[in-house]
CSV table of C-alpha atoms in Angstrom, one decimal:
chain,number,residue,atom,x,y,z
A,22,MET,CA,104.1,131.8,90.7
A,23,ASN,CA,107.4,133.4,90.4
A,24,TRP,CA,108.5,132.8,86.8
A,25,THR,CA,111.9,134.5,87.0
A,26,LEU,CA,112.8,132.4,90.0
A,27,MET,CA,111.9,129.3,88.1
A,28,TRP,CA,114.0,130.4,85.2
A,29,ASP,CA,116.9,131.2,87.4
A,30,SER,CA,116.8,127.9,89.3
A,31,LEU,CA,117.1,126.0,86.0
A,32,PRO,CA,120.8,126.3,85.5
A,33,ARG,CA,121.6,125.2,89.0
A,34,LEU,CA,119.3,122.2,88.8
A,35,LEU,CA,120.7,121.4,85.3
A,36,ALA,CA,124.2,121.5,86.8
A,37,ALA,CA,123.2,118.6,89.0
A,38,LEU,CA,121.8,116.5,86.2
A,39,PRO,CA,125.2,114.9,85.3
A,40,LEU,CA,125.5,113.6,88.8
A,41,THR,CA,122.0,112.1,88.8
A,42,LEU,CA,122.7,110.5,85.3
A,43,GLN,CA,126.0,109.1,86.6
A,44,LEU,CA,124.5,107.5,89.7
A,45,VAL,CA,121.7,105.9,87.6
A,46,ALA,CA,124.1,104.7,84.8
A,47,LEU,CA,126.6,103.2,87.2
A,48,ALA,CA,124.0,101.7,89.4
A,49,LEU,CA,122.2,100.1,86.5
A,50,ALA,CA,125.5,98.8,85.0
A,51,PHE,CA,126.7,97.2,88.2
A,52,GLY,CA,123.2,96.1,89.0
A,53,ALA,CA,122.8,94.3,85.6
A,54,VAL,CA,126.0,92.3,86.2
A,55,LEU,CA,124.8,91.4,89.7
A,56,ALA,CA,121.3,90.5,88.5
A,57,PHE,CA,122.8,88.2,85.8
A,58,ALA,CA,125.0,86.4,88.2
A,59,THR,CA,122.2,86.1,90.8
A,60,ALA,CA,119.7,84.8,88.4
A,61,LEU,CA,122.1,82.2,87.0
A,62,LEU,CA,123.0,81.0,90.5
A,63,ARG,CA,119.4,80.9,91.5
A,64,LEU,CA,118.6,78.7,88.5
A,65,SER,CA,121.7,76.6,89.0
A,66,GLY,CA,119.9,74.2,91.3
A,67,ASN,CA,122.9,74.2,93.7
A,68,ARG,CA,121.4,74.3,97.2
A,69,VAL,CA,123.9,76.7,98.7
A,70,ALA,CA,123.8,79.1,95.7
A,71,VAL,CA,119.9,79.0,95.7
A,72,ALA,CA,119.8,79.7,99.5
A,73,LEU,CA,122.3,82.6,99.3
A,74,THR,CA,120.7,84.3,96.3
A,75,SER,CA,117.2,83.9,97.8
A,76,ALA,CA,118.4,85.5,101.0
A,77,TYR,CA,119.9,88.4,99.0
A,78,THR,CA,116.8,89.1,96.9
A,79,PHE,CA,114.6,88.7,100.0
A,80,VAL,CA,116.5,91.1,102.1
A,81,PHE,CA,117.0,93.8,99.4
A,82,ARG,CA,113.5,93.7,98.2
A,83,GLY,CA,111.9,93.6,101.7
A,84,THR,CA,113.7,96.6,103.1
A,85,PRO,CA,113.5,100.3,102.2
A,86,LEU,CA,116.4,101.6,100.0
A,87,LEU,CA,117.0,104.3,102.6
A,88,VAL,CA,117.9,101.6,105.2
A,89,GLN,CA,120.3,100.0,102.7
A,90,ILE,CA,122.0,103.4,102.0
A,91,PHE,CA,122.4,104.3,105.7
A,92,LEU,CA,123.6,100.8,106.5
A,93,ILE,CA,126.3,101.0,103.9
A,94,TYR,CA,127.3,104.6,104.4
A,95,TYR,CA,127.1,104.9,108.2
A,96,GLY,CA,127.1,101.2,109.3
A,97,LEU,CA,130.0,99.7,107.3
A,98,SER,CA,132.4,102.5,108.4
A,99,GLN,CA,132.0,101.2,111.9
A,100,ILE,CA,133.5,97.8,111.2
A,101,ASP,CA,137.3,97.7,111.6
A,102,LEU,CA,137.6,94.9,109.2
A,103,ILE,CA,136.3,97.2,106.4
A,104,ARG,CA,138.2,100.3,107.6
A,105,ASP,CA,141.4,98.4,107.4
A,106,SER,CA,140.8,96.7,104.1
A,107,PHE,CA,141.5,97.7,100.5
A,108,LEU,CA,137.8,98.6,100.1
A,109,TRP,CA,138.0,101.6,102.5
A,110,PRO,CA,139.2,104.2,99.9
A,111,VAL,CA,136.0,103.3,97.9
A,112,LEU,CA,133.5,102.8,100.8
A,113,SER,CA,134.5,106.0,102.6
A,114,GLN,CA,133.1,108.0,99.7
A,115,PRO,CA,129.3,108.8,99.7
A,116,MET,CA,129.3,108.5,95.9
A,117,TRP,CA,130.4,104.9,95.9
A,118,CYS,CA,128.2,104.1,98.9
A,119,ALA,CA,125.2,105.4,97.0
A,120,ILE,CA,126.1,103.5,93.9
A,121,LEU,CA,126.7,100.3,95.8
A,122,ALA,CA,123.4,100.6,97.6
A,123,LEU,CA,121.5,101.4,94.4
A,124,ALA,CA,123.3,98.6,92.5
A,125,LEU,CA,122.6,96.0,95.2
A,126,ASN,CA,119.0,97.1,95.2
A,127,THR,CA,118.3,97.1,91.5
A,128,GLY,CA,120.3,93.9,91.2
A,129,ALA,CA,117.9,92.1,93.5
A,130,TYR,CA,114.8,93.3,91.7
A,131,THR,CA,116.3,92.8,88.2
A,132,SER,CA,117.5,89.3,89.0
A,133,GLU,CA,113.9,88.3,89.7
A,134,ILE,CA,112.7,89.9,86.5
A,135,LEU,CA,115.5,88.0,84.6
A,136,ARG,CA,114.7,84.7,86.4
A,137,GLY,CA,111.1,85.0,85.5
A,138,ALA,CA,112.0,85.8,81.9
A,139,ILE,CA,114.3,82.8,81.6
A,140,GLU,CA,111.7,80.5,83.0
A,141,THR,CA,109.2,81.6,80.3
A,142,VAL,CA,111.5,80.6,77.4
A,143,PRO,CA,109.4,77.9,75.6
A,144,GLN,CA,110.8,74.4,76.2
A,145,GLU,CA,110.4,73.5,72.5
A,146,GLN,CA,112.9,76.0,71.5
A,147,VAL,CA,115.4,74.6,74.0
A,148,GLU,CA,114.7,71.1,72.8
A,149,ALA,CA,115.0,72.2,69.2
A,150,ALA,CA,118.4,73.8,69.9
A,151,ARG,CA,119.5,70.6,71.7
A,152,ALA,CA,118.4,68.6,68.7
A,153,CYS,CA,120.7,70.8,66.5
A,154,GLY,CA,123.5,69.7,68.7
A,155,MET,CA,124.1,73.0,70.5
A,156,SER,CA,126.2,72.8,73.7
A,157,ARG,CA,124.8,74.2,77.0
A,158,VAL,CA,126.7,77.4,76.7
A,159,ARG,CA,125.9,78.0,73.1
A,160,LEU,CA,122.2,77.2,73.7
A,161,PHE,CA,122.1,79.7,76.5
A,162,ARG,CA,123.9,82.4,74.6
A,163,ARG,CA,122.0,82.0,71.3
A,164,ILE,CA,118.5,80.9,72.4
A,165,VAL,CA,117.7,81.4,76.1
A,166,LEU,CA,119.3,84.7,76.8
A,167,PRO,CA,118.1,86.6,73.7
A,168,VAL,CA,114.5,85.4,74.1
A,169,ALA,CA,114.6,86.1,77.9
A,170,ILE,CA,116.0,89.6,77.4
A,171,ARG,CA,113.3,90.4,74.9
A,172,GLN,CA,110.7,89.1,77.4
A,173,MET,CA,112.0,91.1,80.3
A,174,LEU,CA,112.3,94.5,78.6
A,175,PRO,CA,108.9,96.0,79.6
A,176,ALA,CA,109.4,95.0,83.3
A,177,TYR,CA,113.0,96.3,83.1
A,178,GLY,CA,111.8,99.6,81.8
A,179,ASN,CA,109.8,100.1,85.0
A,180,GLU,CA,112.9,99.2,87.0
A,181,VAL,CA,114.9,101.8,85.2
A,182,ILE,CA,112.4,104.5,86.1
A,183,LEU,CA,112.4,103.3,89.7
A,184,MET,CA,116.2,103.7,89.7
A,185,VAL,CA,116.0,107.2,88.3
A,186,LYS,CA,113.7,108.1,91.2
A,187,ALA,CA,115.8,106.1,93.7
A,188,SER,CA,118.9,108.1,92.8
A,189,SER,CA,117.3,111.0,94.7
A,190,LEU,CA,118.0,109.2,98.0
A,191,ALA,CA,121.7,109.8,97.5
A,192,SER,CA,121.0,113.4,98.6
A,193,THR,CA,120.4,112.0,102.1
A,194,ILE,CA,124.2,111.1,102.3
A,195,THR,CA,125.4,114.5,101.1
A,196,MET,CA,125.3,113.9,97.3
A,197,MET,CA,124.2,117.1,95.6
A,198,GLU,CA,122.2,115.5,92.7
A,199,ILE,CA,119.0,117.1,91.4
A,200,THR,CA,116.9,116.5,94.6
A,201,GLY,CA,119.8,117.6,96.9
A,202,VAL,CA,120.1,120.8,95.0
A,203,ALA,CA,116.3,121.3,94.9
A,204,ARG,CA,116.1,120.8,98.7
A,205,ARG,CA,118.9,123.3,99.3
A,206,MET,CA,117.3,125.9,97.1
A,207,ILE,CA,113.9,125.4,98.7
A,208,ALA,CA,115.5,126.0,102.1
A,209,GLN,CA,117.1,129.2,100.7
A,210,THR,CA,114.3,130.7,98.8
A,211,PHE,CA,111.1,129.2,100.2
A,212,ALA,CA,109.8,129.0,96.7
A,213,VAL,CA,108.6,125.4,97.2
A,214,PHE,CA,106.4,125.1,94.2
A,215,GLU,CA,108.6,126.8,91.6
A,216,ILE,CA,111.5,124.6,92.4
A,217,PHE,CA,109.5,121.5,92.8
A,218,ILE,CA,108.0,122.0,89.4
A,219,VAL,CA,111.4,122.6,87.7
A,220,ALA,CA,113.1,119.6,89.4
A,221,GLY,CA,110.0,117.5,88.7
A,222,ILE,CA,110.0,118.3,85.0
A,223,LEU,CA,113.7,117.4,84.9
A,224,TYR,CA,112.9,114.0,86.3
A,225,LEU,CA,109.9,113.5,84.1
A,226,LEU,CA,112.1,114.3,81.1
A,227,ILE,CA,114.8,111.8,82.2
A,228,ASN,CA,112.1,109.1,82.6
A,229,PHE,CA,110.5,110.0,79.3
A,230,VAL,CA,113.8,109.5,77.5
A,231,ALA,CA,114.5,106.3,79.4
A,232,THR,CA,111.1,105.0,78.4
A,233,ARG,CA,111.6,105.8,74.8
A,234,LEU,CA,115.0,104.0,74.8
A,235,ILE,CA,113.5,100.9,76.3
A,236,LYS,CA,110.6,101.0,73.8
A,237,HIS,CA,113.2,101.3,71.0
A,238,ALA,CA,115.0,98.3,72.3
A,239,GLU,CA,111.7,96.4,72.4
A,240,TRP,CA,111.1,97.4,68.8
A,241,ARG,CA,114.6,96.3,67.8
A,242,THR,CA,114.3,92.9,69.5
A,243,THR,CA,110.9,92.1,68.0
A,244,PRO,CA,111.3,92.4,64.2
A,245,TYR,CA,108.8,89.5,63.7
A,246,LEU,CA,106.0,91.6,65.3
A,247,ARG,CA,106.3,94.5,62.9
A,248,ALA,CA,104.0,94.6,59.9
A,249,ARG,CA,105.8,93.4,56.8
A,250,ALA,CA,106.1,96.0,54.0
B,23,MET,CA,130.7,92.5,112.6
B,24,LEU,CA,128.6,90.0,114.5
B,25,ASP,CA,130.1,90.9,117.9
B,26,LEU,CA,128.9,94.5,117.2
B,27,LEU,CA,125.4,93.2,116.8
B,28,ASP,CA,125.8,90.7,119.7
B,29,SER,CA,127.0,93.3,122.3
B,30,GLY,CA,124.2,95.6,121.2
B,31,LEU,CA,121.5,93.0,121.5
B,32,THR,CA,122.6,91.7,124.9
B,33,SER,CA,122.7,95.2,126.3
B,34,GLY,CA,119.0,95.6,125.3
B,35,LEU,CA,119.8,97.9,122.3
B,36,HIS,CA,121.4,100.4,124.6
B,37,GLY,CA,118.1,101.2,126.1
B,38,TRP,CA,116.6,102.1,122.7
B,39,GLY,CA,114.3,99.1,122.5
B,40,PRO,CA,111.0,100.7,123.6
B,41,GLN,CA,111.6,103.7,121.2
B,42,LEU,CA,112.1,101.3,118.3
B,43,LEU,CA,109.0,99.5,119.2
B,44,SER,CA,106.9,102.7,119.3
B,45,GLY,CA,108.7,103.7,116.1
B,46,THR,CA,107.4,100.4,114.5
B,47,ALA,CA,103.9,101.2,115.7
B,48,MET,CA,104.3,104.7,114.1
B,49,THR,CA,105.5,103.1,110.9
B,50,ILE,CA,102.4,100.8,110.8
B,51,ALA,CA,100.1,103.7,111.6
B,52,VAL,CA,101.5,105.9,108.8
B,53,ALA,CA,101.6,103.0,106.3
B,54,LEU,CA,98.0,102.0,107.0
B,55,SER,CA,96.6,105.6,106.9
B,56,SER,CA,98.6,106.4,103.7
B,57,PHE,CA,97.5,103.1,102.1
B,58,LEU,CA,93.8,103.9,102.9
B,59,LEU,CA,94.1,107.5,101.7
B,60,GLY,CA,95.8,106.1,98.6
B,61,LEU,CA,92.9,103.7,98.0
B,62,ALA,CA,90.5,106.7,98.1
B,63,PHE,CA,92.7,108.6,95.7
B,64,GLY,CA,93.0,105.4,93.6
B,65,ALA,CA,89.3,104.9,93.5
B,66,ALA,CA,88.7,108.5,92.5
B,67,GLY,CA,91.5,108.4,90.0
B,68,ALA,CA,90.3,105.2,88.4
B,69,ALA,CA,86.8,106.6,88.2
B,70,ALA,CA,88.2,109.7,86.5
B,71,LYS,CA,90.3,107.7,84.1
B,72,LEU,CA,87.3,105.6,83.1
B,73,SER,CA,84.9,108.5,82.8
B,74,ASP,CA,83.7,110.1,79.6
B,75,SER,CA,84.9,113.5,80.6
B,76,LEU,CA,88.0,114.6,78.8
B,77,VAL,CA,89.0,117.0,81.6
B,78,LEU,CA,88.7,114.4,84.3
B,79,ARG,CA,90.7,111.9,82.2
B,80,GLY,CA,93.4,114.5,81.5
B,81,LEU,CA,93.6,115.5,85.2
B,82,ALA,CA,93.9,111.8,86.3
B,83,GLU,CA,96.5,111.2,83.7
B,84,LEU,CA,98.5,114.2,84.8
B,85,TYR,CA,98.3,113.0,88.4
B,86,THR,CA,99.5,109.4,87.8
B,87,THR,CA,102.2,110.5,85.3
B,88,ALA,CA,103.6,113.2,87.5
B,89,VAL,CA,103.6,111.4,90.8
B,90,ARG,CA,104.9,108.1,89.4
B,91,GLY,CA,107.7,109.9,87.4
B,92,VAL,CA,109.0,112.2,90.2
B,93,PRO,CA,111.1,111.0,93.1
B,94,GLU,CA,109.1,110.2,96.3
B,95,LEU,CA,111.5,112.3,98.3
B,96,LEU,CA,110.7,115.4,96.2
B,97,VAL,CA,106.9,114.9,96.7
B,98,ILE,CA,107.6,114.7,100.5
B,99,TYR,CA,109.6,117.9,100.4
B,100,LEU,CA,106.9,119.6,98.4
B,101,LEU,CA,104.3,118.8,101.1
B,102,PHE,CA,106.7,119.2,104.1
B,103,PHE,CA,107.8,122.7,103.0
B,104,GLY,CA,104.7,123.8,101.1
B,105,GLY,CA,101.8,121.8,102.7
B,106,SER,CA,100.9,124.5,105.3
B,107,GLY,CA,101.0,127.2,102.7
B,108,MET,CA,98.7,125.2,100.5
B,109,ILE,CA,96.1,124.6,103.2
B,110,MET,CA,96.3,128.2,104.3
B,111,ALA,CA,95.7,129.3,100.7
B,112,VAL,CA,92.6,127.1,100.5
B,113,ALA,CA,91.5,128.3,104.0
B,114,GLY,CA,92.0,131.8,102.7
B,115,ILE,CA,89.4,131.3,100.0
B,116,PHE,CA,86.9,130.4,102.7
B,117,GLY,CA,87.8,133.6,104.5
B,118,TYR,CA,90.1,132.1,107.2
B,119,GLY,CA,93.3,134.1,107.5
B,120,GLY,CA,95.0,132.5,110.6
B,121,LEU,CA,98.1,130.4,110.7
B,122,ILE,CA,97.6,126.7,110.1
B,123,GLU,CA,100.5,124.3,111.0
B,124,LEU,CA,100.3,120.7,110.0
B,125,ASN,CA,101.9,118.1,112.2
B,126,ALA,CA,104.5,115.7,110.7
B,127,PHE,CA,102.1,112.8,110.8
B,128,SER,CA,99.5,114.4,108.6
B,129,ILE,CA,102.2,115.7,106.2
B,130,GLY,CA,103.7,112.3,106.0
B,131,VAL,CA,100.4,110.6,105.4
B,132,ALA,CA,99.4,113.1,102.8
B,133,ALA,CA,102.6,112.7,100.9
B,134,VAL,CA,102.9,108.9,101.0
B,135,GLY,CA,99.1,108.6,100.4
B,136,LEU,CA,99.4,110.8,97.3
B,137,ILE,CA,102.2,108.6,96.0
B,138,SER,CA,100.3,105.3,96.9
B,139,GLY,CA,97.2,106.7,95.3
B,140,ALA,CA,98.9,107.1,91.9
B,141,TYR,CA,99.9,103.5,91.8
B,142,SER,CA,96.5,102.3,93.2
B,143,THR,CA,94.8,104.3,90.4
B,144,GLU,CA,96.4,102.1,87.8
B,145,VAL,CA,95.8,98.9,89.7
B,146,ILE,CA,92.1,99.7,90.3
B,147,ARG,CA,91.6,100.9,86.7
B,148,GLY,CA,93.0,97.6,85.4
B,149,ALA,CA,90.9,95.6,87.8
B,150,VAL,CA,87.6,97.4,86.8
B,151,LYS,CA,88.4,96.8,83.2
B,152,SER,CA,88.9,93.1,83.7
B,153,VAL,CA,85.3,92.5,84.9
B,154,PRO,CA,83.6,91.0,81.9
B,155,TYR,CA,81.2,93.5,80.3
B,156,GLY,CA,78.7,90.7,79.7
B,157,GLN,CA,78.1,90.4,83.5
B,158,ILE,CA,77.2,94.1,83.7
B,159,GLU,CA,74.8,93.6,80.8
B,160,ALA,CA,73.3,90.6,82.5
B,161,ALA,CA,72.9,92.5,85.7
B,162,ARG,CA,71.1,95.2,83.8
B,163,ALA,CA,68.9,92.6,82.2
B,164,CYS,CA,67.9,91.4,85.7
B,165,GLY,CA,66.8,95.0,86.4
B,166,MET,CA,69.5,96.1,88.7
B,167,GLY,CA,70.1,99.8,89.2
B,168,ARG,CA,73.5,101.5,88.7
B,169,TRP,CA,74.3,101.4,92.4
B,170,ARG,CA,73.2,97.9,92.9
B,171,ILE,CA,75.4,96.8,90.0
B,172,LEU,CA,78.3,98.6,91.5
B,173,ARG,CA,77.8,97.1,94.8
B,174,ARG,CA,76.9,93.6,93.9
B,175,VAL,CA,78.8,92.9,90.6
B,176,LEU,CA,81.5,95.4,90.0
B,177,VAL,CA,83.1,96.0,93.4
B,178,PRO,CA,83.4,92.4,94.7
B,179,GLN,CA,85.1,91.3,91.4
B,180,THR,CA,87.2,94.4,91.1
B,181,LEU,CA,88.5,93.7,94.6
B,182,ARG,CA,89.5,90.2,93.7
B,183,PHE,CA,91.3,91.3,90.5
B,184,ALA,CA,92.9,94.2,92.3
B,185,LEU,CA,94.2,92.3,95.3
B,186,PRO,CA,97.6,91.1,93.9
B,187,GLY,CA,98.4,94.6,92.6
B,188,LEU,CA,97.2,96.3,95.7
B,189,GLY,CA,99.5,93.9,97.7
B,190,ASN,CA,102.4,95.4,95.6
B,191,VAL,CA,101.2,98.9,96.3
B,192,TRP,CA,101.1,98.1,100.0
B,193,GLN,CA,104.7,97.0,100.0
B,194,LEU,CA,105.8,100.1,98.1
B,195,THR,CA,103.8,102.3,100.6
B,196,LEU,CA,105.3,100.5,103.6
B,197,LYS,CA,108.8,101.1,102.3
B,198,ASP,CA,108.0,104.7,101.2
B,199,THR,CA,107.2,105.5,104.9
B,200,ALA,CA,110.9,105.3,105.6
B,201,LEU,CA,111.3,108.5,103.6
B,202,ILE,CA,109.2,110.6,105.9
B,203,SER,CA,112.0,110.2,108.5
B,204,VAL,CA,113.3,113.4,106.8
B,205,THR,CA,110.4,115.3,108.3
B,206,ALA,CA,111.5,114.2,111.9
B,207,LEU,CA,108.5,111.9,112.5
B,208,ALA,CA,109.5,109.3,114.9
B,209,GLU,CA,109.0,106.2,112.8
B,210,ILE,CA,111.5,103.3,112.6
B,211,MET,CA,114.0,105.0,110.4
B,212,ARG,CA,114.1,108.2,112.5
B,213,VAL,CA,114.4,106.3,115.8
B,214,ALA,CA,117.2,104.2,114.3
B,215,HIS,CA,119.0,107.4,113.0
B,216,THR,CA,118.7,109.2,116.4
B,217,ALA,CA,119.8,106.1,118.2
B,218,ALA,CA,122.8,105.6,115.8
B,219,GLY,CA,123.8,109.1,116.3
B,220,SER,CA,123.7,109.1,120.1
B,221,THR,CA,125.3,105.7,120.6
B,222,ARG,CA,127.6,105.6,117.7
B,223,GLN,CA,126.3,102.2,116.8
B,224,SER,CA,125.1,102.8,113.2
B,225,PHE,CA,125.6,99.3,112.1
B,226,LEU,CA,123.6,97.8,114.9
B,227,PHE,CA,120.6,100.2,114.7
B,228,TYR,CA,120.3,100.2,110.9
B,229,SER,CA,120.4,96.4,111.0
B,230,VAL,CA,117.7,96.3,113.6
B,231,ALA,CA,115.7,98.8,111.4
B,232,ALA,CA,116.2,96.5,108.4
B,233,LEU,CA,115.0,93.5,110.4
B,234,LEU,CA,111.9,95.4,111.6
B,235,TYR,CA,111.0,96.3,108.0
B,236,LEU,CA,111.7,92.7,106.8
B,237,ALA,CA,109.4,91.4,109.5
B,238,LEU,CA,106.6,93.9,108.4
B,239,THR,CA,106.9,93.1,104.7
B,240,THR,CA,107.0,89.3,105.4
B,241,VAL,CA,103.9,89.4,107.6
B,242,SER,CA,102.0,91.6,105.1
B,243,THR,CA,102.9,89.2,102.2
B,244,THR,CA,101.3,86.4,104.1
B,245,ALA,CA,98.3,88.5,105.0
B,246,PHE,CA,97.7,89.4,101.4
B,247,GLN,CA,98.0,85.8,100.3
B,248,GLN,CA,95.3,85.0,102.8
B,249,ALA,CA,93.2,87.8,101.5
B,250,GLU,CA,93.6,86.6,97.9
B,251,ARG,CA,92.6,83.1,98.9
B,252,TYR,CA,89.6,84.5,100.6
B,253,ALA,CA,88.6,86.8,97.7
B,254,SER,CA,88.8,84.0,95.2
B,255,ARG,CA,87.0,81.4,97.3
B,256,GLY,CA,84.2,81.2,94.8
B,257,VAL,CA,86.5,80.8,91.8
B,258,ARG,CA,87.1,77.3,90.4
B,259,ARG,CA,90.8,76.5,90.1
B,260,ALA,CA,91.9,74.9,86.9
């Protein structure tokens, strides 16, 4: 075990940390919006909307993320319609292709988590809210959504960790995030274990912090479960 | 967009059809081998996590936390670049100093099996714990030995409880095999990548790859549903 090499690799791997965090944060943010819209459309009962959203979640949950990334990065650039459109400045960049693929992927998984959570909101609570004279929108905003979000947090925590790990695939389309840098350094130094351990610890730390944040959100949203002082 | 797909499909995938098929066979072979290896790791990991030994529990905990918290791609790189070295170091302990080269298949299976095993460990551990303890006491009262209890009471029921979770692990494993394309093993993703490069038809070939994976995941979902029905044939439905 070459300790100095491990120590020396740390600054270069740390320098790639912001890119990893950026990929994860943007993918999660866009993915959340997408998941919200998808879950609502899926529950709307409209036949076309249900068919479209089911197809979306089926395709993105049933194929590997690597295929999705390559399809977006290499595949879309082949279509003239896209090359000529206003989207091209965005889609010609690997960064946005990676974010788009990650967001579409997490959006599909998260929409199913959210849908499941919305369906478990107790019917009595909805009836009670209706009896209080709440409109549909207010009922959704004040009762259904807060209860559902509280319900989905543990599963969403897993999804966040999966996204942190999934961001490593951006390295296959030239993004130099932590895994990309680690791969390059392994190829240069052949110190496979040393670099794997440092990069691995960085990922474990990110995931540890993410888990703590989700746990904190769970704690904040369940005041009634805390022991009263 | 559709005419790109159409012209490609009518021309027989530019002659890449047979390779894509053998790539699919390779993906299935890697996924099955990795899944089985993962089950072995999972059973060992679950046994370690449920054992009384602090060391074993610690090691199993380290295994599942590290492997599930680190990107799959990084684990694959570790074995791809460091696998031969590890094997040679172990062989060196036994006095063999020659060069050992691992082929891409065994590296891929080892890497994906390692990842699959970490998830299987948690599934199997949970399943073992959900077998009611009273049944084990009852079996003991009937005079069954440790092994007979394992074989007749614990394993059949663990299997039933574990099946839904193992179905998820299988889907993960199947999709993780796409990542070994970085080691140049000719599975679906690698063939699609090569074909896309040589014909400049990326959209076509990655779409075909996506469809192949979709077919595999759909078929295996149905297979696991059948297996679950079979495993719970003795359970009364409410």
